[in-house]
XYZ file of C-alpha atoms in Angstrom:
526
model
C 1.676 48.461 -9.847
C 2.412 44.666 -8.697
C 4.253 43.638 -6.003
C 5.595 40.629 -7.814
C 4.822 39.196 -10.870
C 5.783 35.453 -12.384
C 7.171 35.213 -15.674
C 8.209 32.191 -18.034
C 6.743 29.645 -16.127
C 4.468 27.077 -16.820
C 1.810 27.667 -14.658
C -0.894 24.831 -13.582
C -3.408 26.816 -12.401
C -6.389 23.975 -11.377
C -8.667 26.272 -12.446
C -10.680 24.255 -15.638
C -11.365 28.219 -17.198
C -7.755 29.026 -17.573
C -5.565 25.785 -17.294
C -2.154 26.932 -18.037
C -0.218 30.288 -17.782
C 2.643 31.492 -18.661
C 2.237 34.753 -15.983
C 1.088 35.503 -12.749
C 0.705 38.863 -10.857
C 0.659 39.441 -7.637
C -0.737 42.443 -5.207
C -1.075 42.671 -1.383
C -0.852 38.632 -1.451
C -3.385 37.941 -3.986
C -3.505 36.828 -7.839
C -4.658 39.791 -9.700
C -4.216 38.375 -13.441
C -3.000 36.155 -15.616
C -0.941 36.236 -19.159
C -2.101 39.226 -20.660
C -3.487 40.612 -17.750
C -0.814 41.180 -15.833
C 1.843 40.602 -18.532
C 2.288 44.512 -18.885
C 1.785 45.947 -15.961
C 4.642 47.222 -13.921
C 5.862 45.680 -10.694
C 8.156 45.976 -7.909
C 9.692 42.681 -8.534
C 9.968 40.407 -11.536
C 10.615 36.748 -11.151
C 12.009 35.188 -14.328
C 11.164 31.308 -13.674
C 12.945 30.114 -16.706
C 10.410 27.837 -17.492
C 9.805 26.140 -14.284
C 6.876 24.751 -13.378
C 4.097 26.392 -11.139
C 1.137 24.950 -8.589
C -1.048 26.083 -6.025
C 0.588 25.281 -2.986
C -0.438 21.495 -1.576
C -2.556 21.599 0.978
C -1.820 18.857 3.843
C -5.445 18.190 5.202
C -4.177 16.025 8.068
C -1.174 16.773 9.623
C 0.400 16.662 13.317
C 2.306 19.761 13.737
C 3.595 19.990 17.005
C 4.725 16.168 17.321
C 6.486 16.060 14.139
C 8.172 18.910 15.851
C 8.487 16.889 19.223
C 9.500 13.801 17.684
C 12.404 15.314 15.610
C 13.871 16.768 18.779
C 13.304 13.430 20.444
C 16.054 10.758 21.129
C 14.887 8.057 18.340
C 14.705 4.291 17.936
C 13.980 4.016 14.409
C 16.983 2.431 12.918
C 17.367 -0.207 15.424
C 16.316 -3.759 14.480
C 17.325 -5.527 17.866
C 15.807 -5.075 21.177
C 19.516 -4.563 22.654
C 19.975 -1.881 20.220
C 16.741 -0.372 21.398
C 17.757 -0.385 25.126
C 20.739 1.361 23.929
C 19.310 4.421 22.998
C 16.911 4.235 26.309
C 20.039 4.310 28.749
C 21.327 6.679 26.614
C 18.645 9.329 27.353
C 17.796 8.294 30.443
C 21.530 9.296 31.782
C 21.147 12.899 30.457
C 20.849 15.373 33.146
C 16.953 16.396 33.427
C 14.853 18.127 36.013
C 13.980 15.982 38.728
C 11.048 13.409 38.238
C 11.370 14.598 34.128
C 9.783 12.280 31.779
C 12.095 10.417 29.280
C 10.448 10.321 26.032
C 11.830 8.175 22.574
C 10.623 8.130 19.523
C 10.688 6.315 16.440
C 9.385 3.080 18.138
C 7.696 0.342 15.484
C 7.694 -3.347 17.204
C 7.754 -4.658 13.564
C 11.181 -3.493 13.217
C 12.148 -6.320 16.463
C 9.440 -8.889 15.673
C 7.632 -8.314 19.377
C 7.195 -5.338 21.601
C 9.463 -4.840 24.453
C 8.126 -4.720 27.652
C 8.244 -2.643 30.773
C 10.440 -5.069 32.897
C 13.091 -4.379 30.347
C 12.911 -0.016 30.445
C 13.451 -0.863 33.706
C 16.890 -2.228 33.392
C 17.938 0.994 31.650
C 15.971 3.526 32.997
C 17.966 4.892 35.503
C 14.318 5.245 37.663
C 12.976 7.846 35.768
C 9.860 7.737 33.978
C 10.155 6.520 30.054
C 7.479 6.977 27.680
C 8.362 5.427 23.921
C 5.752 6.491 21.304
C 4.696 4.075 18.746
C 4.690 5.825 15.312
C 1.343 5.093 14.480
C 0.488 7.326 17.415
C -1.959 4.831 18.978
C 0.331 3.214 21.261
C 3.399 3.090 23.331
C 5.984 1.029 25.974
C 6.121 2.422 29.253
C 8.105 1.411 32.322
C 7.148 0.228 35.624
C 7.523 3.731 37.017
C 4.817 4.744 34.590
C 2.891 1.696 35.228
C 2.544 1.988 39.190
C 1.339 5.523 38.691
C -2.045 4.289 36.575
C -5.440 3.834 37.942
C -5.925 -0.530 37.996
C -8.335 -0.419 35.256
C -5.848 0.742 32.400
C -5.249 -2.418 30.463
C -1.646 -2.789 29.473
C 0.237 -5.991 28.291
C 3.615 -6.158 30.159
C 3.992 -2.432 29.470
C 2.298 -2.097 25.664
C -0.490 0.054 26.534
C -3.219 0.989 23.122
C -5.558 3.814 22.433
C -7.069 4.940 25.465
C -4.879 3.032 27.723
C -1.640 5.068 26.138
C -3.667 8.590 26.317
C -4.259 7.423 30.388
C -0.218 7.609 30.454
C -0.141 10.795 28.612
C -2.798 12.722 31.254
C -0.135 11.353 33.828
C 2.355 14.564 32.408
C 2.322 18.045 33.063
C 1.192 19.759 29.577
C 4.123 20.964 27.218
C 4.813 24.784 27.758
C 3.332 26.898 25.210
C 7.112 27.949 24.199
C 8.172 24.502 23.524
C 5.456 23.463 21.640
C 5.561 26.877 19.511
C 8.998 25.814 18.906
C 7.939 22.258 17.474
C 5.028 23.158 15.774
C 7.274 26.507 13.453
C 9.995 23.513 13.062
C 7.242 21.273 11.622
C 5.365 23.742 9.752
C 8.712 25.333 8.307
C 9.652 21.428 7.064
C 6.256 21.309 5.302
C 6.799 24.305 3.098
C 10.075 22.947 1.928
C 7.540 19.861 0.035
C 5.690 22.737 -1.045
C 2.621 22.457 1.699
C 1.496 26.340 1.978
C -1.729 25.196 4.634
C -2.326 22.548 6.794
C -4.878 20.897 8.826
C -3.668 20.001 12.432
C -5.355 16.737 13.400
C -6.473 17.234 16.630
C -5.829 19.615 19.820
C -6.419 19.430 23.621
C -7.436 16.358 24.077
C -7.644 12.890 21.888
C -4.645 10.395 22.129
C -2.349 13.415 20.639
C -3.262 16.231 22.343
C -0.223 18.055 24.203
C -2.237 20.856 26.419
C -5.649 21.744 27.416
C -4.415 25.343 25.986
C -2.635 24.403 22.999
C -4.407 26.504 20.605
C -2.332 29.185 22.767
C 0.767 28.143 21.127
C -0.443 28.682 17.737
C -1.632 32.271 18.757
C 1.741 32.548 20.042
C 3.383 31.523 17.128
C 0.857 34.316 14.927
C 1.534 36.844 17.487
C 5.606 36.830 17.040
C 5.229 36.255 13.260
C 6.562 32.827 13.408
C 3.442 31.170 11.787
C 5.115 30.804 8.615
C 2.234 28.530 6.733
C -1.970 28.874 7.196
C -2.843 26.416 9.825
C -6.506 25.271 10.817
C -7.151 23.700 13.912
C -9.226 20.705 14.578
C -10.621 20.078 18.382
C -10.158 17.310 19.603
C -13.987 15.683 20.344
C -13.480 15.173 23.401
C -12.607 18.573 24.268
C -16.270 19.473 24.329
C -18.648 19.398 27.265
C -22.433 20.301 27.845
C -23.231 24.002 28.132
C -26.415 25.969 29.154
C -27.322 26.966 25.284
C -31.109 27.856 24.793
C -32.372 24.693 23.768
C -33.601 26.673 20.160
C -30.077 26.159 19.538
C -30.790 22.707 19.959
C -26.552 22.490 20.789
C -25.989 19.574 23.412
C -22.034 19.961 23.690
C -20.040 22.364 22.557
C -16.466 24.316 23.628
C -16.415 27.366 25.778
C -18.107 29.955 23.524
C -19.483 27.866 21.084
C -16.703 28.346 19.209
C -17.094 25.804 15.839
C -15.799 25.730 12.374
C -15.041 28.581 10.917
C -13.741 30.949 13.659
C -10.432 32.823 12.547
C -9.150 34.084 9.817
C -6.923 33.086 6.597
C -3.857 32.207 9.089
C -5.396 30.499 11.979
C -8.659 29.300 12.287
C -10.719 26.463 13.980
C -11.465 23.298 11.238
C -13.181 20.063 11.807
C -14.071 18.692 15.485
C -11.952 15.542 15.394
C -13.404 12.475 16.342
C -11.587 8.990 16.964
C -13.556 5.852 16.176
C -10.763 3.241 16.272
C -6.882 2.508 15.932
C -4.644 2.102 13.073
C -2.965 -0.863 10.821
C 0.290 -0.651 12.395
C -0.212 -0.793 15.718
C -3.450 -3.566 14.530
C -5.546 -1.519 16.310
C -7.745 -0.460 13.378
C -11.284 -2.205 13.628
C -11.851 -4.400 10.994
C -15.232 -6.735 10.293
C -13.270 -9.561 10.078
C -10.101 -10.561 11.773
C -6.367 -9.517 10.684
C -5.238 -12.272 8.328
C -2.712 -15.246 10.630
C -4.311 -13.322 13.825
C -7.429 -13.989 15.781
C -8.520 -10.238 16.229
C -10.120 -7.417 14.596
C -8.739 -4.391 16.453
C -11.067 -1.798 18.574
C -13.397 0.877 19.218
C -12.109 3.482 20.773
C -15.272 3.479 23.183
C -18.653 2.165 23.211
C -20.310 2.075 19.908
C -23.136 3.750 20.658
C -20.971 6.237 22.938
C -19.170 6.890 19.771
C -22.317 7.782 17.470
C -23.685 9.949 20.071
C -20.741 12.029 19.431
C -20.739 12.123 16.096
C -24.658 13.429 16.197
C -23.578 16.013 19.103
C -20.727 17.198 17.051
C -22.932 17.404 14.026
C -25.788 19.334 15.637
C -23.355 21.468 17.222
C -23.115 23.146 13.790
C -19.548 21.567 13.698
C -17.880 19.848 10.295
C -16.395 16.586 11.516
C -13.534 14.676 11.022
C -14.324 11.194 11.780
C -11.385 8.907 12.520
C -12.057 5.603 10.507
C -9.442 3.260 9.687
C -10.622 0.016 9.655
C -14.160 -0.573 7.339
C -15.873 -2.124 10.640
C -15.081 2.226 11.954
C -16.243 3.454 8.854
C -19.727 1.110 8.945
C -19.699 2.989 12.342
C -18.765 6.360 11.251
C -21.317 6.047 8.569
C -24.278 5.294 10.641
C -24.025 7.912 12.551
C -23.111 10.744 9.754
C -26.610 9.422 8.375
C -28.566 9.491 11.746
C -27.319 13.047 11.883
C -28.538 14.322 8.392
C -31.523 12.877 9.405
C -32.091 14.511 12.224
C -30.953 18.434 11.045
C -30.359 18.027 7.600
C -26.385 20.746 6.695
C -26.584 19.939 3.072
C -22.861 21.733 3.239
C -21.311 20.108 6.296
C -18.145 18.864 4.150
C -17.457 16.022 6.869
C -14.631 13.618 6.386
C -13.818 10.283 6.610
C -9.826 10.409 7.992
C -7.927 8.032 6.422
C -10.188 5.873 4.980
C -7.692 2.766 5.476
C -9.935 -0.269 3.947
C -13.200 0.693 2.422
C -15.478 -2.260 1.086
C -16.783 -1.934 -1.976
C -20.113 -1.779 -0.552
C -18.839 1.535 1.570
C -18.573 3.291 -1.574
C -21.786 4.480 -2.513
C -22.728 5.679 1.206
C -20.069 7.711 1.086
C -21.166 9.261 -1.922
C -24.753 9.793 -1.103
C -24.039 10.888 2.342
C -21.884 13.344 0.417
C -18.966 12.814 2.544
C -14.893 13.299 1.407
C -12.074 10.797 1.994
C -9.277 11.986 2.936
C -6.333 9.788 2.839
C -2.459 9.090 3.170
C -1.166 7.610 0.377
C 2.472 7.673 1.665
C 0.881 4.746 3.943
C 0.649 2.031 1.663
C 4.064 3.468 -0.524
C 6.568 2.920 2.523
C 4.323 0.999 4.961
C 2.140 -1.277 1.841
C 3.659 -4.835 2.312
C 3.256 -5.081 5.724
C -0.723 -3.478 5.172
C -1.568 -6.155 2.370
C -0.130 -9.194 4.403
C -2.249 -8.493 7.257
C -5.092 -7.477 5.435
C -4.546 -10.572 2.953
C -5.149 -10.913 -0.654
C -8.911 -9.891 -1.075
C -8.602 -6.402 0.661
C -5.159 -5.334 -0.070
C -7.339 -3.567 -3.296
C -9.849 -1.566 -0.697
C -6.844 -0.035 1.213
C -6.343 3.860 0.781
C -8.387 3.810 -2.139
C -7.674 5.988 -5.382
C -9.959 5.330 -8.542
C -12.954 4.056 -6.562
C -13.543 6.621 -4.309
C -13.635 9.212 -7.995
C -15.385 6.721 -9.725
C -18.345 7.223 -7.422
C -18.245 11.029 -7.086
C -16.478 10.897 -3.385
C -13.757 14.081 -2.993
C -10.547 11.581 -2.916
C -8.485 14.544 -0.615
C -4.525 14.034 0.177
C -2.614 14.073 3.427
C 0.188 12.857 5.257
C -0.815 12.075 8.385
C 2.775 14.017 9.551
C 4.944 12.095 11.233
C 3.794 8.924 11.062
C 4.963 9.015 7.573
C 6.591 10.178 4.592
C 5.037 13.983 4.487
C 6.155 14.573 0.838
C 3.265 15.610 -1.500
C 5.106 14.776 -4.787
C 5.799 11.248 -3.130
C 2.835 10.684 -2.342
C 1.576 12.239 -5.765
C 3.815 9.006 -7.375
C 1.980 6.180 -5.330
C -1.104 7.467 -6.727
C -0.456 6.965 -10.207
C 1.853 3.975 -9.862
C 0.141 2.167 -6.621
C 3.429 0.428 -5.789
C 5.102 0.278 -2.612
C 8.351 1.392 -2.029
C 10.025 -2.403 -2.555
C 8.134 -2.248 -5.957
C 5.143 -3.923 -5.133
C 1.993 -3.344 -6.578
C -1.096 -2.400 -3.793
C -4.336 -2.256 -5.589
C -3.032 -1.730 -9.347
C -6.506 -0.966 -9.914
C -7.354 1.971 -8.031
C -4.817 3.926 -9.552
C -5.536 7.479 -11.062
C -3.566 9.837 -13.251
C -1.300 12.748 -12.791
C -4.287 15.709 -12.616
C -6.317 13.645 -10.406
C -3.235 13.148 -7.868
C -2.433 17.126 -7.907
C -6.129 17.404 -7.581
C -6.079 15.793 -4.243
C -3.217 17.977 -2.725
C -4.933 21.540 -3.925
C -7.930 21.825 -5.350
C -9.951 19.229 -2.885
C -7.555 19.748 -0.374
C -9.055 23.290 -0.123
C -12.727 22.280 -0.578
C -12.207 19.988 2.441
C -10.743 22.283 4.320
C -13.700 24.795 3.682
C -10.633 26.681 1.839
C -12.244 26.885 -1.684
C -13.343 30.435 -1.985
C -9.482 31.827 -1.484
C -7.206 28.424 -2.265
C -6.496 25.506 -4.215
C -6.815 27.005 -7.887
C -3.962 29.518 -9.101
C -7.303 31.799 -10.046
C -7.357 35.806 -9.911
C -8.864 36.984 -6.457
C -7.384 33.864 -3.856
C -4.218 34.070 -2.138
C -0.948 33.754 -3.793
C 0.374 30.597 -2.233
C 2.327 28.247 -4.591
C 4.135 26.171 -5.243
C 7.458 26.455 -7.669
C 9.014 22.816 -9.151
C 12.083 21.920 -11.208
C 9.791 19.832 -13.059
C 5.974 19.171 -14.792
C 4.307 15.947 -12.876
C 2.235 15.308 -15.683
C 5.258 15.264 -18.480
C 7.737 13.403 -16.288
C 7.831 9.670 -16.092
C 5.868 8.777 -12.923
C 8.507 6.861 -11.558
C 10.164 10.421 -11.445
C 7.225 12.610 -9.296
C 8.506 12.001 -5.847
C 12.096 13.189 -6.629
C 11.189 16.458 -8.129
C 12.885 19.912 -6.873
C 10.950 21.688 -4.734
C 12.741 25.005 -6.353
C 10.829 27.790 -3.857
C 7.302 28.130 -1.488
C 4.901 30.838 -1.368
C 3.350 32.106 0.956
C 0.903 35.610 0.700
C 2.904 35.996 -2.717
C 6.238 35.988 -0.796
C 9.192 33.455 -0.933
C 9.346 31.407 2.413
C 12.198 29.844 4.027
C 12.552 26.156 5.277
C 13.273 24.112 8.764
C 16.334 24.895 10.642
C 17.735 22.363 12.742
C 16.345 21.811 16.121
């Protein structure tokens, strides 16, 4: 007996042995069979799909949970063009009642928007004395006011109130952490928003520590979440890097930092589980932080390390020894020559012919990048959605020779590297399907083209968001293929990606979400 099976669908399975179905059973969460496997056998439930078209569920290998949760609770900025409209908004929020001494935070900030950042002397005028903290959306900077200012050690850089990188995560160790019940709240809001694009797992990018870490014990909230059934989508955590600190292991183990525990990769179960140590190298494109070999084109800079170089690659090599995989921050190609360098030094010294590192984001890859990554056997895993609502701003600063190595499609399969897709949730666009279309079309949302040439088809694009989605995410064995024996999580659309017009792939229905074989609901307003 089934608990559910599928029925006139057109099923997409991913799996190369059995391409397309036309049924799918389901038992205790799993695929049992296909077609005629399963096209007889009783079941408590029969789903007539009426010909509707059937994936694995996409897999979002870099996400931010809990801020996209945060930041759609948040007072927001983003449709304002003029620095008075801006202000605006800040008074507004800042005359709400609120605990005494109680931060004010905005979102939605993007100086591109106003043509210059504001600057702490003007929160000030609006601020009503509290304390105002506006979040860039890149995540890798922000605009504080002077009462923010006064409370940081001399050292922090900051211009006029713009503080980058690790000057902005100084000003976030200023707060008291979120409570676990607020960001449990954020993070089901979040997660609940993903299924609705059809996103059945996730990877969160980075907990208790980094520049987006919201509490030394965040993983707590997660638990919490699992422990009142109100995980409603798999999540795997990655640590932030910096959350780890030397222990007393026997030196056999030949660990030199690790967390409390040694807990690593690979410690939970299908619903929650620890992924990828996450490691920042540099910044990113919009907030021109991301380090670059040569300068931005018009400026006189090429962005930054995060730390010392060497400070950096020691990290990487801990992380790696540590038994960890890693998840290596890398924007800008002069990060990724970094990044590189030290995933090699690594193998080198304890060869983990299966360690699945990444490359995140993978912003602007040389051509001469390519073939390290492939030998060092290492995936890419990028955010299309980037260059489709963010692309003309990218390829002006980047100029007109490497506006083709940005987010790269068609090289990065050319040379045998696993081309893996994410969002990078909420600094974008989370959409799978959308970001499905810039991969085939490579045009930006104004219709210009970004890098015609690294363009790749339909299969390859759905490829990203399941099948290598799931081998990045060390999911492979029970995800990414619609294949007898792994979990029933998929993915139902009102259309085929690969017979539509590809102008057409971002706006398809998302008719239902699976999850453990069972229909899941959406976000409910905050």
């Amino acid at each position: 007996m089934l608990t559910t099976r599928l029925t006139n669908a057109n099923i997409l399975t991913m799996d190369p042995d059995h391409p397309v179905a036309h049924d799918l059973g389901i038992w205790r969460g799993r695929i049992v069979g296909l077609d005629d496997a399963v096209a007889s056998l009783p079941a408590d439930e029969v789903i007539d799909l009426q010909g509707a078209t059937v994936l694995p569920g996409f897999i979002d290998s870099h996400v931010h949970l809990a801020w996209t949760g945060l930041k759609a609770s948040a007072p927001s900025v983003a449709p304002c063009e003029r620095v008075e409209d801006v202000l605006a908004v800040v008074e507004e929020a800042a005359s709400r009642k609120g605990a005494p001494g109680a931060w004010v935070d905005i979102g939605g900030y993007d100086q591109r928007a106003l043509g210059r950042h504001l600057t702490a002397a003007e929160l000030d005028q609006v601020s009503h004395g509290r304390k105002v903290f506006m979040m860039h959306d890149s995540g890798h900077a922000c605009v504080v006011n002077s009462a923010v200012l006064d409370l940081l050690p001399a050292d922090v850089p900051h211009r006029e109130g713009f503080l980058a990188e690790g000057a902005m995560a100084a000003a976030r160790r200023l707060r008291l952490p979120y409570s676990q019940e607020e960001l449990a709240d954020a993070i089901e809001y979040a997660a609940r928003t993903c299924l609705a694009e059809g996103v059945t797992a996730c990877a969160e990018a980075g907990i208790g520590g980094g520049l987006l870490g919201h509490s030394p014990i965040e993983a707590g909230a997660y638990q919490l979440l699992r422990d009142q059934g109100r995980l409603p989508l798999r999540v795997q955590l990655m640590a932030a890097a910096d959350t780890l600190r030397p222990l007393a292991a026997h030196e056999a183990d030949g660990i030199p930092r690790a967390l409390d525990l040694g807990l690593r990769t690979g410690f939970g179960d299908d619903w929650l589980s620890v992924g990828a140590l996450k490691i920042y190298t540099d910044g990113g494109m919009m907030a021109r932080t991301a380090a670059l070999t040569t300068p931005y084109a018009g400026m006189k800079h090429t962005g930054q390390l995060q730390d010392d170089p060497e400070r950096l690659a020691d990290t990487i090599v801990d992380g790696h020894l540590a038994g960890w995989q890693l998840a290596v921050h890398a924007i800008g190609d002069r990060a990724a020559d970094l990044a590189l360098d030290a995933l090699e030094r690594a193998q080198r010294i304890r060869r983990r012919p299966d360690a699945r590192h990444r490359i995140e984001h993978a912003g602007l890859i040389r051509p001469d990048q390519l073939p390290r990554f492939a030998r060092l056997d290492v995936s890419a895993v990028i955010q299309p959605n980037f260059l489709r609502y963010f692309g003309d701003d990218y390829a002006s600063i980047m100029g007109e020779e490497r506006a083709p190595w940005m987010y790269r499609g068609r090289g990065f399969l050319d040379h045998g590297i696993t081309l893996v897709g994410s969002s990078d949730r909420p600094v974008t666009d989370g959409s799978p399907l959308r970001a499905i279309q810039f991969m085939v079309e490579r045009a930006s949302s104004s219709g210009q083209a970004i890098g015609p040439d690294e363009g790749i088809t339909v299969d390859e694009a759905l490829r990203a968001y399941t099948v290598a989605g799931a081998y990045a995410c060390r999911w492979d064995d029970s995800a990414g293929s619609l294949t007898p024996g792994k979990r029933a999580d998929l993915v139902v659309l009102g259309d085929d990606p690969r017979r539509v017009s590809p102008s057409r792939i971002g706006d398809i229905h998302v008719v239902a979400t699976f999850v453990d074989g069972r229909k899941t609901d959406g976000a409910k307003p905050l």
